[in-house]
Structures are given as C-alpha cells and as structure tokens.
Coordinates of C-alpha atoms and ligand atoms in Angstrom, one line a residue:
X1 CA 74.2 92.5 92.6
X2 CA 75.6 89.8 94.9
X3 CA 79.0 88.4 95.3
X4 CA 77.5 85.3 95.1
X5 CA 78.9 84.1 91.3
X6 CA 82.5 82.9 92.0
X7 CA 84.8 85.1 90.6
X8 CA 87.3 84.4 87.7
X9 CA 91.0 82.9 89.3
X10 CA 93.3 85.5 89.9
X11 CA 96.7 85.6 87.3
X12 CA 98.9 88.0 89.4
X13 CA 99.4 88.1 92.8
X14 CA 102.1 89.9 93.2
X15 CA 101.4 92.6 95.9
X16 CA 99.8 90.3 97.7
X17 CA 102.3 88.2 98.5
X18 CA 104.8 90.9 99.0
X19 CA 102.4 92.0 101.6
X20 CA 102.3 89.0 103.1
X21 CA 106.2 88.7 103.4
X22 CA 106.7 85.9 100.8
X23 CA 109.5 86.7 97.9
X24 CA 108.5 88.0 94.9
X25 CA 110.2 87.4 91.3
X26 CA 110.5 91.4 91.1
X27 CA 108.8 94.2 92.8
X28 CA 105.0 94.7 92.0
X29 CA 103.7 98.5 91.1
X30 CA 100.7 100.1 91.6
X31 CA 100.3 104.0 91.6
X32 CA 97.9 106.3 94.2
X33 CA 95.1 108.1 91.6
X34 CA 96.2 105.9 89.1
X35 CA 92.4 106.3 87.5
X36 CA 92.5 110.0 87.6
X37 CA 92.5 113.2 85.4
X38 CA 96.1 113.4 84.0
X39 CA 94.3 109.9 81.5
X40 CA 92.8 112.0 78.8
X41 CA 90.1 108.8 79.0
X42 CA 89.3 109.8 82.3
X43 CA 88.7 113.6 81.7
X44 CA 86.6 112.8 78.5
X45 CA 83.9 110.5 81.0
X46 CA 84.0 113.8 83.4
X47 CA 82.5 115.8 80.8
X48 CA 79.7 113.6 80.6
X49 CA 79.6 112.8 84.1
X50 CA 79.9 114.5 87.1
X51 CA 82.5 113.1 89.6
X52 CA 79.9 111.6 92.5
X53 CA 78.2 110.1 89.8
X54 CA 80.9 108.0 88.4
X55 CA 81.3 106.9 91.8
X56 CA 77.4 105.8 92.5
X57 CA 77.0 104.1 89.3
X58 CA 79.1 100.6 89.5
X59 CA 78.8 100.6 85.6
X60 CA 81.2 103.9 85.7
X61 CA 83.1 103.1 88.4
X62 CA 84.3 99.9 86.9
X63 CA 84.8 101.4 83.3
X64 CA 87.1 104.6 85.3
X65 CA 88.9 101.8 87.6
X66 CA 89.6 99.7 84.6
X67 CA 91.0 102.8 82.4
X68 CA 94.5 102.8 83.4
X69 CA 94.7 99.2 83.6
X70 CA 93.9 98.2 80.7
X71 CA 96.2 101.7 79.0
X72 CA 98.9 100.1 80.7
X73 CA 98.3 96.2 80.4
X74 CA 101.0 94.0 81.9
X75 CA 102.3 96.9 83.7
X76 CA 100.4 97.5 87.1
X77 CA 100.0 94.9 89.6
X78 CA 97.0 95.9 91.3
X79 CA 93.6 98.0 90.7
X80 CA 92.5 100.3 93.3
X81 CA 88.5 100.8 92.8
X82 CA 87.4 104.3 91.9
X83 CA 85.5 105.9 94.3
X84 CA 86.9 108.7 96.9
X85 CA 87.6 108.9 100.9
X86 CA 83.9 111.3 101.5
X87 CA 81.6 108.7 100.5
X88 CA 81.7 108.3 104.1
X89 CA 80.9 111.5 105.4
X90 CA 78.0 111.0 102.7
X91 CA 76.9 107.9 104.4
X92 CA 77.3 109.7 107.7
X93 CA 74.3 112.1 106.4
X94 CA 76.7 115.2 105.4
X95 CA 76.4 116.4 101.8
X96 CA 79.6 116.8 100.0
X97 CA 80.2 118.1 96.2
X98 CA 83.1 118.0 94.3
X99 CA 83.7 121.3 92.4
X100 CA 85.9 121.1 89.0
X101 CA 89.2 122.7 89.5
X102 CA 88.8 123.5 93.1
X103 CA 87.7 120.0 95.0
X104 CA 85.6 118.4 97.6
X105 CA 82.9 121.0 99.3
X106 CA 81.1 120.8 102.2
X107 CA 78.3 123.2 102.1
X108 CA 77.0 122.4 106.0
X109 CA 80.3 121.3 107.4
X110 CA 80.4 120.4 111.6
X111 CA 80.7 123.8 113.5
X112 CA 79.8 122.8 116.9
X113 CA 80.1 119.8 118.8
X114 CA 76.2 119.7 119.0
X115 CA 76.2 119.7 115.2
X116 CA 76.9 115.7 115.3
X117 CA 73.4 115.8 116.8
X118 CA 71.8 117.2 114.2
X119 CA 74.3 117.0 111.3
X120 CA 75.1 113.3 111.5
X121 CA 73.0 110.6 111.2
X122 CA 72.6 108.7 115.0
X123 CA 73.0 105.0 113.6
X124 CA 74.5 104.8 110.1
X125 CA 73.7 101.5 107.8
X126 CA 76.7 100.8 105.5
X127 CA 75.3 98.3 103.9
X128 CA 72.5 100.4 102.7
X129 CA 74.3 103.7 102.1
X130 CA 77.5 101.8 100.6
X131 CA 75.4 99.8 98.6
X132 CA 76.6 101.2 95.2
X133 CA 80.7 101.0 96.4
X134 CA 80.3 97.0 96.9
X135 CA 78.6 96.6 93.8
X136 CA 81.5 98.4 92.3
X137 CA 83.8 96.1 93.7
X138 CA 81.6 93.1 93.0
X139 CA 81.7 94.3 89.3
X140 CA 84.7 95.4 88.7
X141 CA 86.5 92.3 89.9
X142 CA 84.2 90.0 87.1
X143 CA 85.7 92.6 84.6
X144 CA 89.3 92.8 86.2
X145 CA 89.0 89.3 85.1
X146 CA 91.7 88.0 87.6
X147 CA 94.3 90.1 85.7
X148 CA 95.4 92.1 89.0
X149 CA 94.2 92.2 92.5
X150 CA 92.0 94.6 93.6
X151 CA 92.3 97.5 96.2
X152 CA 89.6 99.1 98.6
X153 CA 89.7 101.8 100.9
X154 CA 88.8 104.4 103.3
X155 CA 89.9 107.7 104.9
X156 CA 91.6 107.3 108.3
X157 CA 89.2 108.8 110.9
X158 CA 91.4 112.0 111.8
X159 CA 91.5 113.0 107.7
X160 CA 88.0 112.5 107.1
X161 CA 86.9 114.3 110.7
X162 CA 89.3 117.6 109.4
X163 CA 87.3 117.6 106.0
X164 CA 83.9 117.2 107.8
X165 CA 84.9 120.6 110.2
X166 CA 86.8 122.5 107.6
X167 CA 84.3 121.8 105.0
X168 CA 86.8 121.2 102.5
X169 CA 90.5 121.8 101.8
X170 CA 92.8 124.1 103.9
X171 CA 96.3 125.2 104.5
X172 CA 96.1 125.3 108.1
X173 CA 93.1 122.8 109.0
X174 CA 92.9 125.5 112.1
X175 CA 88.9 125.1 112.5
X176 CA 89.6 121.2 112.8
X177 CA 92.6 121.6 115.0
X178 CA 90.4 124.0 117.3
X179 CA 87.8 121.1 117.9
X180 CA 91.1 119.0 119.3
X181 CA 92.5 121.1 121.5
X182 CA 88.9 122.9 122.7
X183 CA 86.8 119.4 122.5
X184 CA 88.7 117.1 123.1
X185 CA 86.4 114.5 124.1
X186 CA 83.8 115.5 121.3
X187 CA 87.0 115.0 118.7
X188 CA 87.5 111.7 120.1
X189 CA 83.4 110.7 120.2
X190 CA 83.5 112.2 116.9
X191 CA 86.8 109.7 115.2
X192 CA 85.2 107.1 117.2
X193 CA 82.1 107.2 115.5
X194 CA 83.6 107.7 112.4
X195 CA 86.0 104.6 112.9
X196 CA 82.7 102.5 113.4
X197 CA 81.8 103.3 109.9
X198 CA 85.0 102.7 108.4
X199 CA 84.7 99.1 109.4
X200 CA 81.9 98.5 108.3
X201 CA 82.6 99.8 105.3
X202 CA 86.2 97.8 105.2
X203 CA 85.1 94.7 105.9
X204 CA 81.8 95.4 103.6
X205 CA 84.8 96.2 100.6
X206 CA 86.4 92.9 101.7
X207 CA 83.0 90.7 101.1
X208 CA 82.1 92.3 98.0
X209 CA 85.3 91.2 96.8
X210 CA 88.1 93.8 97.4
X211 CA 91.3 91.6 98.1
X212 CA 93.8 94.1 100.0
X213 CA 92.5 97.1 101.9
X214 CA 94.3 100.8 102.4
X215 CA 93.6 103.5 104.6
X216 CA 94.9 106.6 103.9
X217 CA 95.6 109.5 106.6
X218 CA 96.3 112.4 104.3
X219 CA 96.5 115.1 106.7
X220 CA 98.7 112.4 109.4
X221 CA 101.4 114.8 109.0
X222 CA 99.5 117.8 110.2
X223 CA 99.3 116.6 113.4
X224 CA 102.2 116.7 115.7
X225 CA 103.8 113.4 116.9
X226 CA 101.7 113.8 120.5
X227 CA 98.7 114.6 119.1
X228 CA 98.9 111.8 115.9
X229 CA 99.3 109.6 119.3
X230 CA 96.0 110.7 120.9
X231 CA 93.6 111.6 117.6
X232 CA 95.0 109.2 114.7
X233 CA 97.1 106.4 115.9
X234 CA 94.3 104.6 118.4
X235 CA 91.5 104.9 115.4
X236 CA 94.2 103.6 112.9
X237 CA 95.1 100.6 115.6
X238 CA 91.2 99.7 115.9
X239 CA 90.4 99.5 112.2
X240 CA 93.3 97.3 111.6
X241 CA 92.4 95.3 115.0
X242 CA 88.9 94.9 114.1
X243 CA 88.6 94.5 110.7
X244 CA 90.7 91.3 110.7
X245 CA 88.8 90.6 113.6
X246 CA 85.1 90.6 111.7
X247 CA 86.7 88.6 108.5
X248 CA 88.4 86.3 110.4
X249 CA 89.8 83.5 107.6
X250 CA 88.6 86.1 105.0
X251 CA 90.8 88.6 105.9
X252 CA 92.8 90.3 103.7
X253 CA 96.1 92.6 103.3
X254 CA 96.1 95.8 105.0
X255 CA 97.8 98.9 104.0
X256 CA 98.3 102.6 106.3
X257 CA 99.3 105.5 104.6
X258 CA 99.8 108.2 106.9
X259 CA 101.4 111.2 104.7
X260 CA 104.0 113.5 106.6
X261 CA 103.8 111.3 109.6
X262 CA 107.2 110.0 109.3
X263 CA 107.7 110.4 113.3
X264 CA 105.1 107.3 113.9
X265 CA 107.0 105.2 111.7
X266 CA 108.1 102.7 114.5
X267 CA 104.4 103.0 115.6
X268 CA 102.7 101.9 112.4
X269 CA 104.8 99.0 112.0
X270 CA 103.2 97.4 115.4
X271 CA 99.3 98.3 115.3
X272 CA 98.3 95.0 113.0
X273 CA 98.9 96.0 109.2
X274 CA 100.9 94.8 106.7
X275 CA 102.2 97.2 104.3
X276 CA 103.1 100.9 105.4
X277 CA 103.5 103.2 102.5
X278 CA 105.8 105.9 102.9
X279 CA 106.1 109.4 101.4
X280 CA 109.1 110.8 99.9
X281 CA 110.3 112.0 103.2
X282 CA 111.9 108.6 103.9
X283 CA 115.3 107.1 102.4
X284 CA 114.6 103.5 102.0
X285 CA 117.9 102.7 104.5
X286 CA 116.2 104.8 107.4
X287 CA 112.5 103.0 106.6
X288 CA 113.8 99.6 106.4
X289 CA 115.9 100.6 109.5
X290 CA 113.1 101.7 111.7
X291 CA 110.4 98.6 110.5
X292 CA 113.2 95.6 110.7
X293 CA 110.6 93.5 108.3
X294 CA 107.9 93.7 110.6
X295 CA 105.7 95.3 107.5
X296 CA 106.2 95.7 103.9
X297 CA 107.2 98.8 102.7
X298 CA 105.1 100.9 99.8
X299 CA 106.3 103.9 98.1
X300 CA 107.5 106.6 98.0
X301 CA 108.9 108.7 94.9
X302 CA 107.9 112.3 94.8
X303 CA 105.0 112.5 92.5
X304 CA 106.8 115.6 90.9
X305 CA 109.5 113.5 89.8
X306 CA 107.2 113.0 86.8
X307 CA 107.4 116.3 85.3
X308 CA 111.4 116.0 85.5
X309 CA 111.9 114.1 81.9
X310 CA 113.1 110.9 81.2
X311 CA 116.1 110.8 82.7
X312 CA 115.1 112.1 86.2
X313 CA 112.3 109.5 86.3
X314 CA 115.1 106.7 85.5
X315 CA 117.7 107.6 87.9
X316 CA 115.1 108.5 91.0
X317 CA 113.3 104.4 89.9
X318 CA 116.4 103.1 89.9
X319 CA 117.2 104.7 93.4
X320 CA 114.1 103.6 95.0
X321 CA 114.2 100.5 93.9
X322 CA 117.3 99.1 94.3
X323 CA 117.3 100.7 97.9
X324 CA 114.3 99.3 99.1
X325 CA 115.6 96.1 97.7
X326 CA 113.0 94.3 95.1
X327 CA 112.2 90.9 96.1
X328 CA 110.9 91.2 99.7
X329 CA 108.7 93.0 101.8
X330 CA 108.7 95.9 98.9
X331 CA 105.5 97.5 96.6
X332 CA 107.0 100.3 94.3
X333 CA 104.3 103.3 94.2
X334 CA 104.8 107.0 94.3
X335 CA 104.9 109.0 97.5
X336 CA 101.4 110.3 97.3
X337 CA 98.7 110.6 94.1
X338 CA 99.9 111.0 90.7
X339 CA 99.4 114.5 89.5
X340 CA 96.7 115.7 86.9
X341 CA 99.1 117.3 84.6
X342 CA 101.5 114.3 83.9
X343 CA 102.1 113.3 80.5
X344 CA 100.8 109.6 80.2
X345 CA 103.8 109.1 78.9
X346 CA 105.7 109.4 82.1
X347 CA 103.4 107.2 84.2
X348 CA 104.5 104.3 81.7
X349 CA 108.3 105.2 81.7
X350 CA 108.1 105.2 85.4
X351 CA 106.4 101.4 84.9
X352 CA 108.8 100.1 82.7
X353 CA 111.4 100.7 84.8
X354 CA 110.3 99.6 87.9
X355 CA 109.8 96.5 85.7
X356 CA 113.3 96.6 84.6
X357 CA 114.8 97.2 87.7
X358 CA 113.1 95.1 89.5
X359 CA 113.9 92.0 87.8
X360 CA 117.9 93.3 87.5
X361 CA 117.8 93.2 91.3
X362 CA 116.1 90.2 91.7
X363 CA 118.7 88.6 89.2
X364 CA 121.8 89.7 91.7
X365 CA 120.2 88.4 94.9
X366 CA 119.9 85.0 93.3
X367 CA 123.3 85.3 91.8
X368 CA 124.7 86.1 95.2
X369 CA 123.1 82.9 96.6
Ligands
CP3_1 C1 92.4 113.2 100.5 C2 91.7 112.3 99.5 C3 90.5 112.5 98.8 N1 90.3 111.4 98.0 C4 91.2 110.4 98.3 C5 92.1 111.0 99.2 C6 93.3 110.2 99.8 C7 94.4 110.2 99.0 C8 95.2 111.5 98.8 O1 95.6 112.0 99.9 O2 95.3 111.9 97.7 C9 91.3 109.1 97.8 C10 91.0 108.8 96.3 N2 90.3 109.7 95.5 C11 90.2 109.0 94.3 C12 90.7 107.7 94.4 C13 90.4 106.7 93.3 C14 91.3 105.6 93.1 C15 92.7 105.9 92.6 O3 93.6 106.0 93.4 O4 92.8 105.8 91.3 C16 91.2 107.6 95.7 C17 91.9 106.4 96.3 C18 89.6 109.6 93.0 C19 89.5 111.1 92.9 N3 89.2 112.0 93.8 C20 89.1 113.2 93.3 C21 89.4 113.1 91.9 C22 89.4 114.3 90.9 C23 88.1 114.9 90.8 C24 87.6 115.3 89.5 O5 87.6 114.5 88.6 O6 87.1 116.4 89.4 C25 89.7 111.8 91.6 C26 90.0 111.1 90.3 C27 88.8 114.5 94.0 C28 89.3 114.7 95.3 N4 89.1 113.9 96.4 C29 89.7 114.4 97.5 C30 90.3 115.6 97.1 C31 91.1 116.5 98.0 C32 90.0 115.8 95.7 C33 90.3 117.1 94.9 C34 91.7 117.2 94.6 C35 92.1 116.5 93.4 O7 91.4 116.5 92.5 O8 93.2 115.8 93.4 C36 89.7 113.8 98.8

C-alpha cells in the first residue's frame, strides 16, 4: 500500500494544536493502551489472534486501533496505532513473543557485548522490516476517516535496550544495569544503534501518515538522575533533533514520556519536543512550574484511579484538570496505560468528565477576560 491517495480532511485537531501551543476550546483526551485488553472487543480478536499477529496484519491493526474509538465516539481526541515498542528489537533481528498473562519474551536475549555481533543484524532496513507498521498507519488513517488525529511511536532507546538484555520484564533490570556500569561504551554503541532505527522508523510513521509522534521511556525512572543524563537523555535529544530534521516541513508533534523520571523534568522541556507527559508523581503547580510553557503538558492521573468508583474518578478529573488549566498547553491522559481489568464503564466516565470540565474551565478563563 502507498500513502500516495490523499487522505480524507481531518475534523478534530485538538491535540495538535494544544501541542503546538495554540488555545483550545477545552482540553483534548487521549488515553495510553486505550486499544487494549480491559475492551471485551479487544480480548475476543486475541482469541482468534495471537498478539504479534494483530500487529503484522494492517487489516487487524486498524480494526484493534479503531475499537476504542469508535466504543467511545465523540469522546477521544486522538488514535494511537496498535502495534507495541519490540517491533523494533524484531526489526533489529531479535525474536520476541508475547506470552498471555505473563508478557513480552525474549528467548535469545543480549548477554555479552559480542552478542550485538551475532545477535543483531549489522545494517537494519526499516523500510523493509517496518513495512507492515506504515501500512497500518497508511490504513488506518483512510478508516479513521479524519475523525481524530493519529499517533505513532517508538520505545526510547534505554527501555527497549533493558528489554533486549533482560529478555523480558524485571523488578530490578540488574542484568541491563550491569551492561551500563561494566560496558559502558558497548551500552552507549548499543542505544546508539538502536536510536538509528528509531528514526527511521519515526520519520517512516510520519510519511505513512501518522500525524504526532510519542516516545515512551518506561523504565526512565529506573535510572538515576546521572545516569538518565549519560544513557537516556542524549538518545531522547537526537531522535527529537533528527527526526524534525529528516521531515523538515513535514514534521510533526513530538511527545516524551519518560515514566518515574520526574528529576529530568527541566531537561525534557529543552531537548526539541513538544508535549512531555507526566506520571502521577507530578502536581500540575510543580510541572507547570518547572516547564514555564516551553512544552505542553500530557497526563497524568494514576491509572488505579479507575478502580476507585464514580466518585473518585470525578473528584481526581476535576483536580487534574482544572490544575493543569484546560485551554493551553494541556492534553488530559492518564499517568501511564490503562489497566486490563477496568470496567469500560470507567474509561467513559473518566471521558465525560474531562469533557465537562474542560469546557467549565474554558468558560471562566473567557469570563475572566
Ligand atoms: C513497555 C511497553 C510495551 N509496549 C508499549 C510500552 C510502552 C508503554 C508502557 O510503558 O506501557 C507500548 C504499547 N503497547 C501497546 C500499544 C498500543 C497502542 C495503545 O496505546 O492503545 C502501545 C503504545 C499494545 C499492547 N502491548 C501489549 C498488550 C497486551 C498483550 C496481549 O494482548 O496479550 C497490548 C494491548 C503487551 C505488552 N507490551 C509490552 C509489555 C510490557 C506488555 C505486557 C504487559 C501488558 O500486557 O500490559 C511492552
């Protein structure tokens, strides 16, 4: 497939222009995993479908991307397109499996330094290996037709390099922390290499037709602030840096989501995104402190919140909300990925009033003007 037939005119651009800094009539939403287990529609393609397969056949992937958008019409301001962060450890020539119930898998995982000889391929063709993610995109935004923009992504080198060592997840990530501190210029060939792919990939997402672009660092927060300095911050800099760089006028929106990392706020506000989303370890005041406006601000209410009943879920919205303020510079989301067990019901509550709460604030700022 190409990207070649002009896609349909998009009808809300909400989050796009909040992460571009212009006003907003009320605060867009979009949630992390929002096409994920805890939609009964979801679990019932998994039976059928193993989960690496719903992400190499664009015919899935657009069906599973469009699920909760179309469950919640009107409500969620942006689709992110289903796929996961080790596609690129995939491309890079490791094998990764997904096991129900327990997650991701490496069965051959990096040991040695001289396993990225042998383990990884030497020059890796994103375009070829990728193939099936673009035609996703390319796919999914003809079906989105312009209803909501449409997210792409990657892993941020440091997360994706800990699940390539440990070979899956861990409390401790001790094998991948080893590499850093015993090889440390093998760690930082190693991010380097995999920051080359995530670039290509990026801008790849971007010219298939993905119109904003996050990069998450999941495991950001188990680095301390010195070493998030030397192993994550420089590779999270370049991809920013070059991406841009490559698309030029087609550049789009970029977000960084580096969860626990709330020491290198300041940082992340300065390396060339737009949007930093924050985990629930922030109070809006102390975020919008630290960034002044230099970049939006995404986030950030504990995922768990959901399981707390109605009431919980409308006082910790209305919080958020009217603390980050709802017309500027703001993108309501939760703090991480929405948990498999939450009652659909509660994603939608959780909708509907960042809705309603973000058109109340936006109603007093123009009063006040
Ligand atoms: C660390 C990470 C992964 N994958 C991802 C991250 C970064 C975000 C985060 O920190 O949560 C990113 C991701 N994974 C998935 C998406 C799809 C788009 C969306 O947000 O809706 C996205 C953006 C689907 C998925 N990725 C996965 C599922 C569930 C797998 C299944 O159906 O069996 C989904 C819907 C599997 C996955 N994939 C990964 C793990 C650890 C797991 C297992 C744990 C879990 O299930 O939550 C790696």
């Amino acid at each position: 497939m190409s990207a070649s037939k002009p896609f349909p005119p998009l009808k809300n651009d909400l989050i796009l222009r909040a992460a571009r800094g212009e006003k907003t009539e009320r605060a867009p939403v979009w949630v992390m995993r929002q096409a994920g287990r805890y939609l009964p529609e979801f679990r019932a393609e998994r039976v059928e479908n193993d989960f690496f397969k719903i992400c190499r056949t664009p015919e899935l992937a657009t069906k599973v991307t469009l699920q909760p958008i179309d469950r919640y019409a009107g409500l969620l301001d942006a689709s992110i397109i289903f796929s996961d962060i080790l596609v690129v450890p995939q491309a890079m020539g490791m094998t990764v499996e997904m096991i129900p119930g327990k997650g991701p898998h490496f069965p051959d995982p990096l040991v040695l330094p001289q396993d990225m000889t042998t383990k990884l391929k030497e020059k890796v063709d994103v375009q070829k290996e990728l193939q099936y993610v673009f035609d996703a995109i390319t796919m999914t935004r003809h079906e989105l037709d312009g209803r909501v923009p449409l997210i792409g992504f990657v892993g941020a080198p440091w997360t994706l390099m800990a699940y390539m060592i440990e070979g899956g997840g861990s409390k401790t990530l001790s094998k991948a922390k080893e590499w850093l501190f015993k090889y440390p210029k093998a760690s930082q060939e190693l991010l380097g290499r995999i920051t080359d792919v995530c670039i290509d990939f990026l801008v790849g997402q971007v010219r298939a037709g993905a119109q904003m672009l996050q990069v998450f660092d999941s495991w950001g927060g188990e680095l301390s602030p010195q070493d998030f300095d030397l192993f994550s911050l420089p590779y999270l800099t370049q991809i920013a840096k070059r991406v841009k760089a490559e698309l030029g006028s087609e550049a789009v929106p970029m977000t960084v989501f580096a969860k626990g990392s709330w020491y290198a706020l300041d940082q992340l506000s300065d390396i060339g995104y737009d949007a930093v989303s924050l985990d629930w370890t922030h109070t809006p005041e102390s975020a919008k402190a630290i960034t002044k406006g230099r970049v939006t601000l995404q986030g950030n209410m504990d995922p768990n919140v959901l399981f707390g009943g109605d009431e919980a879920i409308i006082a910790a919205v209305e919080k958020m909300v009217r603390g980050f303020g709802s017309t500027e510079r703001y993108i309501a989301n939760l703090g991480h990925g929405i948990l498999p067990t939450v009652p659909v019901e509660a994603m939608e509550l959780f909708l509907k009033t960042v809705h309603r709460v973000g058109l109340e604030v936006a109603a007093e700022s123009a009063d006040k003007q």
